[in-house]
Short mmCIF file of C-alpha atoms and ligand atoms in Angstrom, two decimals:
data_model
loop_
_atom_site.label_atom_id
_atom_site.label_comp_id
_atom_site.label_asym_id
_atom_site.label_seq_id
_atom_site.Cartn_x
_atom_site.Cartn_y
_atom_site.Cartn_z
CA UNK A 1 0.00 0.00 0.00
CA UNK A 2 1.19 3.28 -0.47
CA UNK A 3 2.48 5.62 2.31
CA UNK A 4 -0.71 7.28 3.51
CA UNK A 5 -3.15 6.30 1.63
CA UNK A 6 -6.87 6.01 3.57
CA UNK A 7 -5.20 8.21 6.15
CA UNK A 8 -8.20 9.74 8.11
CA UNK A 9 -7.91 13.73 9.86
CA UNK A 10 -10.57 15.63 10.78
CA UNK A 11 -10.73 19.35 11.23
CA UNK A 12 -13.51 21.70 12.34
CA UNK A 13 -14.40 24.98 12.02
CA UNK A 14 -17.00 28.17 12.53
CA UNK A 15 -17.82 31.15 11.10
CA UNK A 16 -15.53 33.02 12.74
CA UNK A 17 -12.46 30.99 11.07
CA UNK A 18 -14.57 31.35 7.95
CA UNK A 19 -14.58 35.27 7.93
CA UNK A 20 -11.17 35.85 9.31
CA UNK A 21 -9.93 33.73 6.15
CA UNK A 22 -12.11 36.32 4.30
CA UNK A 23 -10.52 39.77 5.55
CA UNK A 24 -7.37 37.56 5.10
CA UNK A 25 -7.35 36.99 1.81
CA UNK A 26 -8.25 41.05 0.96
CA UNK A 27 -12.07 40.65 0.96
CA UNK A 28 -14.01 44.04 2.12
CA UNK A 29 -10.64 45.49 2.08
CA UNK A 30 -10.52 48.60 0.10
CA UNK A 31 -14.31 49.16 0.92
CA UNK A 32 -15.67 48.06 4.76
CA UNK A 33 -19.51 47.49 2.94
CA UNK A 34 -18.36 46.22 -0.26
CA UNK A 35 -21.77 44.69 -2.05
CA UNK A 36 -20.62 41.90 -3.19
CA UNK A 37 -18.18 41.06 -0.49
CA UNK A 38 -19.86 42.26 3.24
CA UNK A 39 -21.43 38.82 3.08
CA UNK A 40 -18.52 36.36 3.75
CA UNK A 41 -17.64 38.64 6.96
CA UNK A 42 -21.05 40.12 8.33
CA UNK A 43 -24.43 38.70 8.47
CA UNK A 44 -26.11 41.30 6.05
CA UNK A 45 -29.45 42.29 5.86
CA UNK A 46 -30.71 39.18 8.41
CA UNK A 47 -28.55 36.94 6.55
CA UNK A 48 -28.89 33.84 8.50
CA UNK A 49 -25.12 32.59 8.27
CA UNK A 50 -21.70 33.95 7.13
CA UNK A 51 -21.77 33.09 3.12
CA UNK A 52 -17.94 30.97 2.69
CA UNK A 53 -15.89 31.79 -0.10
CA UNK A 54 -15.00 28.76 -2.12
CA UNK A 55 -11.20 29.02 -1.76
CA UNK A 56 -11.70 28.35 1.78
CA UNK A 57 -12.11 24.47 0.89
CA UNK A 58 -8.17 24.54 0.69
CA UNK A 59 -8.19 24.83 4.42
CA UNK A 60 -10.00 22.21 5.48
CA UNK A 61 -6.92 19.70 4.78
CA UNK A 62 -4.51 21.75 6.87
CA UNK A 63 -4.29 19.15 9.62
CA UNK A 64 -4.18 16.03 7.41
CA UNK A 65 -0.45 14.77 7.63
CA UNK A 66 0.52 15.46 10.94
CA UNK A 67 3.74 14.52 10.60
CA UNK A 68 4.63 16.80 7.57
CA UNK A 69 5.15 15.46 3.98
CA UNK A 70 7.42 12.47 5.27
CA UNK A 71 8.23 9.76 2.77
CA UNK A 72 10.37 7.13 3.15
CA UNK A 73 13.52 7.52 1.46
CA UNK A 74 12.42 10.83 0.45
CA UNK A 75 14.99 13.92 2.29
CA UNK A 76 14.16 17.38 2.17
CA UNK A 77 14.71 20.51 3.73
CA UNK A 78 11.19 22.23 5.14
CA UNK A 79 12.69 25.49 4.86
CA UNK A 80 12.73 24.81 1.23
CA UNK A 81 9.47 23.80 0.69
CA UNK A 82 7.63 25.76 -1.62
CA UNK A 83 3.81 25.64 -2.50
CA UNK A 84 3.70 24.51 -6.47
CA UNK A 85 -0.20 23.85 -7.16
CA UNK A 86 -3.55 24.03 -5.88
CA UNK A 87 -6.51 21.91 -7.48
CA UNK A 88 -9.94 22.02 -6.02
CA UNK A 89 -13.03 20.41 -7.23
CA UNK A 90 -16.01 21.69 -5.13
CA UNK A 91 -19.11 19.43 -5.01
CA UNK A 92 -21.59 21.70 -2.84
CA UNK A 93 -21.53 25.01 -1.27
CA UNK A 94 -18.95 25.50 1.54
CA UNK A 95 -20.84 25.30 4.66
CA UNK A 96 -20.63 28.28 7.48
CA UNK A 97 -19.06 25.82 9.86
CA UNK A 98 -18.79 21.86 10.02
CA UNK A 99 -16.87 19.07 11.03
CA UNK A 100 -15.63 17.60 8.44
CA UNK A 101 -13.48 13.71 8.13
CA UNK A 102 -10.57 13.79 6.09
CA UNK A 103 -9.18 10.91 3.46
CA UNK A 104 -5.90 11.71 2.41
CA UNK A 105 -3.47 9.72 -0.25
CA UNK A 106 -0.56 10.25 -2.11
CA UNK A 107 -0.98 11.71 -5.83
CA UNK A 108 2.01 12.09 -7.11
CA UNK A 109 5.52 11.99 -6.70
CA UNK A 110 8.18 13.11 -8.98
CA UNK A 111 12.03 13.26 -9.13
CA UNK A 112 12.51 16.75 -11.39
CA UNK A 113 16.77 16.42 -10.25
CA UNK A 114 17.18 19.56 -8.17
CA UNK A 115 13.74 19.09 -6.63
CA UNK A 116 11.08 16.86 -5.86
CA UNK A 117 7.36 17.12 -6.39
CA UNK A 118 4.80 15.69 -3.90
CA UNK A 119 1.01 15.78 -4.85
CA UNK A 120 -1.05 15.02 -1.97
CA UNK A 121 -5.02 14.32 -2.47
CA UNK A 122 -7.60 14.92 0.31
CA UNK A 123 -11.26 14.08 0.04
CA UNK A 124 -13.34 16.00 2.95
CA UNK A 125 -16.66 14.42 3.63
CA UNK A 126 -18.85 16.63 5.78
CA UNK A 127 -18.84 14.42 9.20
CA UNK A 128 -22.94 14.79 9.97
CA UNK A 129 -24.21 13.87 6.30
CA UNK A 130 -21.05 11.89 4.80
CA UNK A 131 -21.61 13.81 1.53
CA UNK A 132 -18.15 14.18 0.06
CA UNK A 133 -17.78 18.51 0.28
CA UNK A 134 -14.57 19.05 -2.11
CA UNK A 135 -11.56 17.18 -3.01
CA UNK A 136 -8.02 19.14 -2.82
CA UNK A 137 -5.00 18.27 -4.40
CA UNK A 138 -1.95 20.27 -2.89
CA UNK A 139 1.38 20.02 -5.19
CA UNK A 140 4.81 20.81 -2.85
CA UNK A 141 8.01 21.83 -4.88
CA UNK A 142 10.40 20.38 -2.67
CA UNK A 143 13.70 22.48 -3.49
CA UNK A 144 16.73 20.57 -3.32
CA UNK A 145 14.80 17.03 -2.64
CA UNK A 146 15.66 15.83 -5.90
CA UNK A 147 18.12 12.89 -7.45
CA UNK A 148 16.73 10.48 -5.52
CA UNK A 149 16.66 8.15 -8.64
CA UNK A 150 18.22 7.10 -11.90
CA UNK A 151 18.98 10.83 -13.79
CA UNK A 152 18.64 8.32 -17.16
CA UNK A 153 14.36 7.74 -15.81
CA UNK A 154 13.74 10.22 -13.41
CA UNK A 155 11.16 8.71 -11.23
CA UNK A 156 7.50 9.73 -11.57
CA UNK A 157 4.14 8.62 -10.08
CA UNK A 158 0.70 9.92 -10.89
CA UNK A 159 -2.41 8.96 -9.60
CA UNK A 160 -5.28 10.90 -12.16
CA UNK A 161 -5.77 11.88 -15.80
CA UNK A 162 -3.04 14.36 -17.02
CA UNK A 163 -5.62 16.42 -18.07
CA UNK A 164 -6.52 18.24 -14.43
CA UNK A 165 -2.79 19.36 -14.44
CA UNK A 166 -2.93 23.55 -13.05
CA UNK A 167 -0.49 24.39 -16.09
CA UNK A 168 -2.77 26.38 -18.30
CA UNK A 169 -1.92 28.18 -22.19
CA UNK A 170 -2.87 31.72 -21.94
CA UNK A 171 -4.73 33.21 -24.72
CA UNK A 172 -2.79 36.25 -26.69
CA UNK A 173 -5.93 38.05 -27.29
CA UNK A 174 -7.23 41.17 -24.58
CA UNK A 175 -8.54 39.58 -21.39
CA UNK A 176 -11.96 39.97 -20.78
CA UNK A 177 -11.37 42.00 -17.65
CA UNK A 178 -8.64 42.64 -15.67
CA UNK A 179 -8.95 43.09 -11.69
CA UNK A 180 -6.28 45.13 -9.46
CA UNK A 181 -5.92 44.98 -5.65
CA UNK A 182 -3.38 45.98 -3.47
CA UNK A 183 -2.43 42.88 -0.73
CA UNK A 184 -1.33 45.16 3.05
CA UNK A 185 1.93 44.85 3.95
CA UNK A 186 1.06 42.70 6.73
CA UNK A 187 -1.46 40.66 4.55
CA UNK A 188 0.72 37.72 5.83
CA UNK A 189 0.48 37.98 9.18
CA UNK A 190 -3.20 38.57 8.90
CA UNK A 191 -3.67 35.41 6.54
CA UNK A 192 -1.73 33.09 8.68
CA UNK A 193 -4.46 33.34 11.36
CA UNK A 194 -6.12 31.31 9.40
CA UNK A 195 -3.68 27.69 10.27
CA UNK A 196 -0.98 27.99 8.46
CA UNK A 197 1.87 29.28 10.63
CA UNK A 198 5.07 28.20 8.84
CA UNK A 199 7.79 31.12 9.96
CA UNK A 200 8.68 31.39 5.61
CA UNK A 201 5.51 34.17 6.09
CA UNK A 202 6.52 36.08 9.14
CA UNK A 203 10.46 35.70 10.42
CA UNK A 204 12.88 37.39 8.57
CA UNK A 205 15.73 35.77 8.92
CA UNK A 206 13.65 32.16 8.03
CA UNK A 207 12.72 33.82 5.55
CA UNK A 208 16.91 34.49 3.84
CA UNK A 209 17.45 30.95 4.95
CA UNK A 210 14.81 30.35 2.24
CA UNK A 211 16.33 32.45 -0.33
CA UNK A 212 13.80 35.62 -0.27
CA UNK A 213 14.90 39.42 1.09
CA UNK A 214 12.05 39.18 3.32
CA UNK A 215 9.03 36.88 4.47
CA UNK A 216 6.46 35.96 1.37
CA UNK A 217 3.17 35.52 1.10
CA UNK A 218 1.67 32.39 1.29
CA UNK A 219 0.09 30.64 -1.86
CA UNK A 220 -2.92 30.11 -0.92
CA UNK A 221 -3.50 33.47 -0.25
CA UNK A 222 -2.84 35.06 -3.76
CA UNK A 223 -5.15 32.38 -5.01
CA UNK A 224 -7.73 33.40 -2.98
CA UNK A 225 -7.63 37.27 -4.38
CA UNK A 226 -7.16 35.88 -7.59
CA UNK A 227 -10.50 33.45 -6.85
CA UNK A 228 -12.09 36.73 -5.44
CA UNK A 229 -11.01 38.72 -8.60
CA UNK A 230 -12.96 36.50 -10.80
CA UNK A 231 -16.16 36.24 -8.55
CA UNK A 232 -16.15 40.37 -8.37
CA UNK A 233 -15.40 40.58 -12.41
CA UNK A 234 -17.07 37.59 -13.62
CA UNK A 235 -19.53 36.01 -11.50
CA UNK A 236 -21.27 39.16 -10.60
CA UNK A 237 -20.58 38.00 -7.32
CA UNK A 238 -21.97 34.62 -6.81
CA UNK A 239 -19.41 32.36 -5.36
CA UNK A 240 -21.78 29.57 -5.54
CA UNK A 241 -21.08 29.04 -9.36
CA UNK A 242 -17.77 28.26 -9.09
CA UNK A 243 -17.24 24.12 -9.34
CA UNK A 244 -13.26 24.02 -9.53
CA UNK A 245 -9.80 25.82 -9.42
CA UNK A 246 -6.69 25.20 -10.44
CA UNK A 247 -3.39 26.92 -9.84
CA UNK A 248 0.41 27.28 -10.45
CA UNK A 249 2.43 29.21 -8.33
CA UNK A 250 4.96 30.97 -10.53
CA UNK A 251 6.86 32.81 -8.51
CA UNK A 252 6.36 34.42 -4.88
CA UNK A 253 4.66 37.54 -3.84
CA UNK A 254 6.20 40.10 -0.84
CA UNK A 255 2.92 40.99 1.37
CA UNK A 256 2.24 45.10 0.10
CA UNK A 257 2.82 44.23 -3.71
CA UNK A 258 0.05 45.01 -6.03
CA UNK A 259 -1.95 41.99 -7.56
CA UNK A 260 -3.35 42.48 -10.99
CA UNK A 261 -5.32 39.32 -12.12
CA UNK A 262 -6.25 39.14 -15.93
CA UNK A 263 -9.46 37.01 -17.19
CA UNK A 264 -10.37 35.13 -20.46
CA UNK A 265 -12.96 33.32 -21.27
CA UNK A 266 -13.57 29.80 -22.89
CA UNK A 267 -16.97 28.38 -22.75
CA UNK A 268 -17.44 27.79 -18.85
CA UNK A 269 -14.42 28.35 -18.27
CA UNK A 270 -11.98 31.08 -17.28
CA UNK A 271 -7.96 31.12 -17.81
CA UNK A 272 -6.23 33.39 -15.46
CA UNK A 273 -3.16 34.88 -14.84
CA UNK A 274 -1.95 36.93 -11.91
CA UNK A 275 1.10 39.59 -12.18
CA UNK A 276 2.81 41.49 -9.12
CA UNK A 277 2.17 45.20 -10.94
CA UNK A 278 5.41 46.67 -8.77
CA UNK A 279 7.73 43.84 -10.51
CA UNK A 280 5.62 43.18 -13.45
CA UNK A 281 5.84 39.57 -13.32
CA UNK A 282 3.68 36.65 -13.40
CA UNK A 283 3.81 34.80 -10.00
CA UNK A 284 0.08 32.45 -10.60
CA UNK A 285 -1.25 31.26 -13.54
CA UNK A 286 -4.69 29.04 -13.74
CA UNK A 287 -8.10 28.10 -14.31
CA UNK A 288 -11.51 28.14 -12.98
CA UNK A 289 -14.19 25.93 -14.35
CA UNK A 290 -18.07 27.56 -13.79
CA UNK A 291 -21.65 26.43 -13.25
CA UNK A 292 -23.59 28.02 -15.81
CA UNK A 293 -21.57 30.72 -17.12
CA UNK A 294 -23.12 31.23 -21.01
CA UNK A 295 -26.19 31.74 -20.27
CA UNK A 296 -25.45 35.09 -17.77
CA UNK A 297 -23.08 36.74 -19.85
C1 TC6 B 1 2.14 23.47 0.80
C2 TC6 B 1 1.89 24.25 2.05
C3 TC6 B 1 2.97 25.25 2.41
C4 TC6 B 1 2.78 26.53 1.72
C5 TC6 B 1 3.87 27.27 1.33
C6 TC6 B 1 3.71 28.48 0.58
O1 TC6 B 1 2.66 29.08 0.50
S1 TC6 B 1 5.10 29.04 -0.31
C7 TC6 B 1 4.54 30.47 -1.22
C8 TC6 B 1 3.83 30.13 -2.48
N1 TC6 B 1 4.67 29.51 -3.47
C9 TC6 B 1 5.62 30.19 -4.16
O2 TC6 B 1 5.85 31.35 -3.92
C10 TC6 B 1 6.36 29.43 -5.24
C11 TC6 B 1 6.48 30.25 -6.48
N2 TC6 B 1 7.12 29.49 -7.55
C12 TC6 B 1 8.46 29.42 -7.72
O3 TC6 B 1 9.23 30.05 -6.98
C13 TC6 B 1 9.00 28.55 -8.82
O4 TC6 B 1 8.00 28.34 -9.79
C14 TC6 B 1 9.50 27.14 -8.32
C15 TC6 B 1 10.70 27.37 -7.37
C16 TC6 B 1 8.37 26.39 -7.61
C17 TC6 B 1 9.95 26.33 -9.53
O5 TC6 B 1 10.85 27.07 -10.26
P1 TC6 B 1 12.11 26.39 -10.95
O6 TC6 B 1 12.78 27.44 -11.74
O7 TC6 B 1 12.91 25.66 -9.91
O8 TC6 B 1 11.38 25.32 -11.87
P2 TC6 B 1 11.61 25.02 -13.41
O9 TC6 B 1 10.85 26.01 -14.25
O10 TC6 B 1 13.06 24.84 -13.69
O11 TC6 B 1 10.86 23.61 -13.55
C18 TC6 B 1 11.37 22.44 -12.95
C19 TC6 B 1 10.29 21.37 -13.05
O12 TC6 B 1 9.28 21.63 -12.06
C20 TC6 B 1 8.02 21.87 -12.68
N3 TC6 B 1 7.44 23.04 -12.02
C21 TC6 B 1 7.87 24.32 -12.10
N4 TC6 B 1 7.13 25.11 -11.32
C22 TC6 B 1 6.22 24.31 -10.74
C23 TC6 B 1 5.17 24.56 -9.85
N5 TC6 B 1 4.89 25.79 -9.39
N6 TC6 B 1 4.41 23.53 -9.46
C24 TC6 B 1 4.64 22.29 -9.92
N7 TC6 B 1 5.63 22.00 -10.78
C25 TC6 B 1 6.41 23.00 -11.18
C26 TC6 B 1 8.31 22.16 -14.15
O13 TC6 B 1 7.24 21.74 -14.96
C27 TC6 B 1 9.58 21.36 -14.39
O14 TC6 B 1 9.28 20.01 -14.69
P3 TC6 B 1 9.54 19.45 -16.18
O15 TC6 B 1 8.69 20.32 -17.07
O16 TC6 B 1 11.00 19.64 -16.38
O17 TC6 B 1 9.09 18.02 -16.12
#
């Protein structure tokens, strides 16, 4: 059997984890009673529950490996570790709070010579009903991890269709809209409230050990203002439509720099990119596959 595979975790939350992730990754930021965005923080207007944004999904498998990405025969360096990818297929609405049961396995593994590549899948099953919420697949870019087999066939283990990779062709034409937001310089600090606490996002000198002038910004939180882009430009605000997300982290983001994420559109679904406007570089690339999109448009 493989290492981990049908390891169980479970993980609970409220609605108070639900809107801190919120103001953490930028939402009602620039404007305190944002209309589209007041909802995932305040109960508006009666609103019976805080409405979750569907990034939020990629939290629920923060306490699945408890004892880190361990392998056997596999060494690396965790101040190395980089986030690569994010994949998340969302089955139902994220609920305000739940407690949800956790079934993790190993997706891929790959020896790319000066690093290695772990894919880990989680399936979270909402603990009350048993109905299976979202599946996440996390990619980590393990710097310096690789060579641990023959240079001549590099080792490499997937477990799904080629197909969901997060590596996405973007289109040379205009983008359909393009959405600009400014992350605070202590957008890190803020967003690591949320469960991820690894020191890469707030110590300084962690953070040179690492390779970066200062501490960066953790993945998952330019995905969610890049998520949050697309609800605002394309969804007309309806977080409900969106069914899955994929993402590449292309290079890393200081907390303060400027996001600008640019849209395009292919039948249901949209291609995205998202530049640092300060550094004008591309540091995510990606996709997001809707419910319905045609027929609002
Ligand atoms: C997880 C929880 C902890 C969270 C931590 C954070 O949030 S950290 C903050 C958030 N994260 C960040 O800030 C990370 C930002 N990203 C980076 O800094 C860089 O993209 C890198 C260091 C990950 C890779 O750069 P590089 O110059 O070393 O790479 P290269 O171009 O030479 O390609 C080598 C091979 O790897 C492949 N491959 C490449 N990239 C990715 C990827 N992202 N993903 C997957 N695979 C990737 C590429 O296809 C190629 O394979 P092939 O084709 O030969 O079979």
């Amino acid at each position: 059997m493989l290492p981990w595979n049908g390891l169980k975790s479970t993980y609970s939350y409220t609605e108070r984890d639900a809107a801190l992730y919120a103001l953490g990754i930028g939402a009602c930021a620039s404007d305190a009673v944002d209309e589209d965005e007041l909802k995932y923080v305040y109960h508006e207007d009666g609103q019976k529950a805080i409405k979750v944004l569907p990034t939020f999904a990629a939290l629920l498998t923060l306490e699945s490996l408890p004892n880190g990405f361990d392998l056997p025969g596999l060494q690396y360096d965790p101040r190395l570790l980089l986030h690569g990818q994010q994949y998340i297929e969302l089955y139902k609405p994220v609920p305000s709070s739940c407690h949800i049961q956790n079934k993790v396995s190993l997706a891929g593994l790959h020896d790319k010579g000066k690093a290695a590549i772990l894919e880990i899948e989680t399936k979270s099953y909402e603990k009350e009903s048993g109905d299976l919420l979202c599946m996440n697949r996390s990619t980590v870019y393990l710097r310096g991890a690789g060579g641990f087999s023959k240079s001549s066939k590099p080792f490499s283990y997937s477990s799904y269709p080629s197909n969901q990779t997060s590596a996405v062709k973007i289109p040379e034409s205009k983008p359909f809209s393009v959405f600009e937001d400014r992350t605070h310089p202590s957008q890190a600090l803020l967003y690591r409230l949320s469960g991820d606490y690894n020191p890469l996002h707030s110590d300084p000198q962690f953070a040179k050990v690492a390779g970066f002038s200062q501490p960066i910004l953790h993945g998952l939180c330019t995905l969610g203002f890049a998520v949050r882009a697309i609800i605002k430009s394309i969804c007309k605000g309806d977080s409900d439509r969106i069914k899955s997300i994929t993402g590449r982290f292309l290079l890393h983001v200081y907390p303060g720099e400027t996001l600008v994420t640019e849209m395009w559109i292919e039948g249901s679904r949209v291609i995205y990119r998202t530049l640092v406007k300060e550094r004008k570089r591309t540091v995510l690339s990606g996709s997001v596959d809707l419910r319905g999109l045609n027929s609002s448009l």
